[in-house]
Amino acid sequence: MENTIVGIEAAQIPKQRGESLLETAVRYAEERHWDVFPGTWLEAVDGVQRCSCGDPACAAPGAHPAREDWATQATGSATVARRMWSRQPKASILLPTGRTFDALSVPETAGFLALARMERMELTLGPVTLAPDRRMHFFVLPGASAKVPELVRKLGWTPSSLDLVALGEGSYVAGPPTRFGSRGAVQWACRPTPANRWLPDAEELISPLAYACGRDR
């Protein structure tokens, strides 16, 4: 797994530098009980890293589903995950939302501002990823996608006015250390630890996230 970027201190799962995608996917299923599924991967074409999907203009090279039926392919079994990545060791690690967690997606600048406010408020966070597309994803309890629009309205915002997206059933996030082409790898802004195994509800995080997104407009 990649190094943590932001210091939300807790007893950490030992760093696994150099761990393969296969080993990481198995750990997500085994230790966190997250569903996982393999996505596309990067291939060198004339010295350039291209997505295995074959589209030279791919928006997320090496970091999107390889099959339309990815939702049925996702598994929480470490044994099945090991088998899938053994077939394609370079496949990205994608985590479906709407199952063991939903994700609140915000721009990177708003995410870091929100993290600082949450730390001052002593909120208990779940894992948070930072992707090379400059989006941060805050893991929360399932059901967030249905609640967030009304929660945002209660804070005085219209949902369409904020770049705050709740990802639930039918969506996914890329798990570290998945790479986005030449832009780098997904990293943990707040890594999974024994202390954050129990995820917060979206309602606990929505105020600092909405505030940060409002500032970031």
mmCIF file of C-alpha atoms in Angstrom, residues 50-178:
data_model
loop_
_atom_site.group_PDB
_atom_site.id
_atom_site.type_symbol
_atom_site.label_atom_id
_atom_site.label_comp_id
_atom_site.label_asym_id
_atom_site.label_seq_id
_atom_site.Cartn_x
_atom_site.Cartn_y
_atom_site.Cartn_z
ATOM 1 C CA ARG A 50 -1.939 2.892 -22.655
ATOM 2 C CA CYS A 51 -5.118 1.432 -21.203
ATOM 3 C CA SER A 52 -5.849 -2.206 -21.958
ATOM 4 C CA CYS A 53 -9.294 -1.113 -23.226
ATOM 5 C CA GLY A 54 -7.582 0.051 -26.416
ATOM 6 C CA ASP A 55 -8.952 3.607 -26.378
ATOM 7 C CA PRO A 56 -6.001 6.030 -26.806
ATOM 8 C CA ALA A 57 -8.183 8.810 -25.328
ATOM 9 C CA CYS A 58 -9.293 6.779 -22.294
ATOM 10 C CA ALA A 59 -10.243 9.149 -19.452
ATOM 11 C CA ALA A 60 -9.073 6.761 -16.703
ATOM 12 C CA PRO A 61 -6.362 4.603 -18.306
ATOM 13 C CA GLY A 62 -5.848 1.414 -16.336
ATOM 14 C CA ALA A 63 -8.449 2.336 -13.721
ATOM 15 C CA HIS A 64 -11.952 1.448 -14.920
ATOM 16 C CA PRO A 65 -14.010 -1.749 -15.293
ATOM 17 C CA ALA A 66 -12.883 -4.132 -18.011
ATOM 18 C CA ARG A 67 -16.311 -5.752 -18.331
ATOM 19 C CA GLU A 68 -19.870 -4.467 -18.447
ATOM 20 C CA ASP A 69 -20.942 -7.082 -15.901
ATOM 21 C CA TRP A 70 -18.388 -5.934 -13.338
ATOM 22 C CA ALA A 71 -21.030 -5.704 -10.594
ATOM 23 C CA THR A 72 -21.639 -9.456 -10.743
ATOM 24 C CA GLN A 73 -17.906 -10.127 -10.934
ATOM 25 C CA ALA A 74 -17.134 -8.329 -7.661
ATOM 26 C CA THR A 75 -16.312 -10.649 -4.783
ATOM 27 C CA GLY A 76 -15.655 -10.508 -1.062
ATOM 28 C CA SER A 77 -13.859 -13.861 -1.144
ATOM 29 C CA ALA A 78 -10.086 -13.694 -0.736
ATOM 30 C CA THR A 79 -9.809 -17.040 -2.540
ATOM 31 C CA VAL A 80 -11.757 -15.805 -5.571
ATOM 32 C CA ALA A 81 -9.840 -12.509 -5.572
ATOM 33 C CA ARG A 82 -6.541 -14.406 -5.616
ATOM 34 C CA ARG A 83 -7.778 -16.472 -8.562
ATOM 35 C CA MET A 84 -8.911 -13.404 -10.552
ATOM 36 C CA TRP A 85 -5.662 -11.443 -10.108
ATOM 37 C CA SER A 86 -3.610 -14.572 -10.796
ATOM 38 C CA ARG A 87 -5.150 -14.506 -14.278
ATOM 39 C CA GLN A 88 -4.265 -10.824 -14.795
ATOM 40 C CA PRO A 89 -1.715 -9.625 -12.208
ATOM 41 C CA LYS A 90 -1.596 -6.080 -13.634
ATOM 42 C CA ALA A 91 -5.355 -5.467 -13.329
ATOM 43 C CA SER A 92 -6.412 -2.424 -11.326
ATOM 44 C CA ILE A 93 -8.168 -2.897 -7.974
ATOM 45 C CA LEU A 94 -11.702 -1.514 -8.087
ATOM 46 C CA LEU A 95 -14.018 -1.394 -5.069
ATOM 47 C CA PRO A 96 -17.790 -1.328 -5.678
ATOM 48 C CA THR A 97 -19.740 1.156 -3.577
ATOM 49 C CA GLY A 98 -23.196 0.540 -2.166
ATOM 50 C CA ARG A 99 -22.161 -2.718 -0.491
ATOM 51 C CA THR A 100 -19.862 -2.506 2.540
ATOM 52 C CA PHE A 101 -19.445 1.243 2.068
ATOM 53 C CA ASP A 102 -20.535 4.281 0.061
ATOM 54 C CA ALA A 103 -18.091 7.040 -0.847
ATOM 55 C CA LEU A 104 -18.391 10.817 -0.730
ATOM 56 C CA SER A 105 -16.372 12.217 -3.624
ATOM 57 C CA VAL A 106 -15.047 15.806 -3.527
ATOM 58 C CA PRO A 107 -12.289 17.806 -5.267
ATOM 59 C CA GLU A 108 -8.829 17.372 -3.764
ATOM 60 C CA THR A 109 -8.595 20.974 -2.503
ATOM 61 C CA ALA A 110 -11.944 20.702 -0.719
ATOM 62 C CA GLY A 111 -10.993 17.289 0.636
ATOM 63 C CA PHE A 112 -7.838 18.524 2.340
ATOM 64 C CA LEU A 113 -9.697 21.509 3.807
ATOM 65 C CA ALA A 114 -12.404 19.156 5.103
ATOM 66 C CA LEU A 115 -9.814 16.780 6.591
ATOM 67 C CA ALA A 116 -8.273 19.652 8.565
ATOM 68 C CA ARG A 117 -11.701 20.704 9.901
ATOM 69 C CA MET A 118 -12.621 17.113 10.760
ATOM 70 C CA GLU A 119 -9.400 16.686 12.702
ATOM 71 C CA ARG A 120 -10.126 19.860 14.705
ATOM 72 C CA MET A 121 -13.672 18.591 15.318
ATOM 73 C CA GLU A 122 -12.198 15.238 16.465
ATOM 74 C CA LEU A 123 -14.446 13.335 14.093
ATOM 75 C CA THR A 124 -13.834 9.640 13.576
ATOM 76 C CA LEU A 125 -13.020 9.064 9.928
ATOM 77 C CA GLY A 126 -13.148 5.999 7.756
ATOM 78 C CA PRO A 127 -10.552 5.424 5.035
ATOM 79 C CA VAL A 128 -10.061 8.256 2.517
ATOM 80 C CA THR A 129 -8.440 7.893 -0.906
ATOM 81 C CA LEU A 130 -6.739 10.489 -3.070
ATOM 82 C CA ALA A 131 -6.773 9.706 -6.800
ATOM 83 C CA PRO A 132 -4.600 11.200 -9.566
ATOM 84 C CA ASP A 133 -7.725 12.758 -11.106
ATOM 85 C CA ARG A 134 -7.600 15.092 -8.071
ATOM 86 C CA ARG A 135 -10.650 13.614 -6.368
ATOM 87 C CA MET A 136 -10.834 12.433 -2.753
ATOM 88 C CA HIS A 137 -13.233 9.719 -1.618
ATOM 89 C CA PHE A 138 -14.416 9.493 1.990
ATOM 90 C CA PHE A 139 -15.679 6.006 2.883
ATOM 91 C CA VAL A 140 -18.951 6.049 4.853
ATOM 92 C CA LEU A 141 -21.724 3.631 5.749
ATOM 93 C CA PRO A 142 -23.891 2.355 2.873
ATOM 94 C CA GLY A 143 -27.019 4.390 2.165
ATOM 95 C CA ALA A 144 -25.255 7.745 1.856
ATOM 96 C CA SER A 145 -26.191 8.237 -1.779
ATOM 97 C CA ALA A 146 -29.877 8.351 -0.844
ATOM 98 C CA LYS A 147 -29.410 10.725 2.109
ATOM 99 C CA VAL A 148 -26.833 13.251 0.936
ATOM 100 C CA PRO A 149 -29.065 15.502 -1.230
ATOM 101 C CA GLU A 150 -31.446 16.180 1.672
ATOM 102 C CA LEU A 151 -28.567 16.597 4.140
ATOM 103 C CA VAL A 152 -27.010 19.207 1.842
ATOM 104 C CA ARG A 153 -30.331 21.064 1.552
ATOM 105 C CA LYS A 154 -30.641 21.185 5.352
ATOM 106 C CA LEU A 155 -27.288 22.960 5.449
ATOM 107 C CA GLY A 156 -28.627 25.646 3.113
ATOM 108 C CA TRP A 157 -27.088 24.478 -0.154
ATOM 109 C CA THR A 158 -28.675 23.110 -3.304
ATOM 110 C CA PRO A 159 -27.057 19.768 -4.198
ATOM 111 C CA SER A 160 -26.255 20.948 -7.727
ATOM 112 C CA SER A 161 -24.290 23.934 -6.373
ATOM 113 C CA LEU A 162 -21.627 21.775 -4.691
ATOM 114 C CA ASP A 163 -19.122 19.401 -6.274
ATOM 115 C CA LEU A 164 -19.983 16.738 -3.697
ATOM 116 C CA VAL A 165 -21.022 13.377 -5.156
ATOM 117 C CA ALA A 166 -22.257 10.376 -3.169
ATOM 118 C CA LEU A 167 -21.303 7.077 -4.808
ATOM 119 C CA GLY A 168 -23.571 4.157 -3.951
ATOM 120 C CA GLU A 169 -24.925 1.088 -5.682
ATOM 121 C CA GLY A 170 -23.764 0.828 -9.287
ATOM 122 C CA SER A 171 -20.615 2.898 -8.761
ATOM 123 C CA TYR A 172 -17.057 2.118 -7.676
ATOM 124 C CA VAL A 173 -13.802 3.690 -6.535
ATOM 125 C CA ALA A 174 -10.250 2.708 -7.426
ATOM 126 C CA GLY A 175 -8.295 1.270 -4.518
ATOM 127 C CA PRO A 176 -4.602 1.992 -3.839
ATOM 128 C CA PRO A 177 -2.162 1.327 -5.450
ATOM 129 C CA THR A 178 -4.106 1.393 -8.745
#
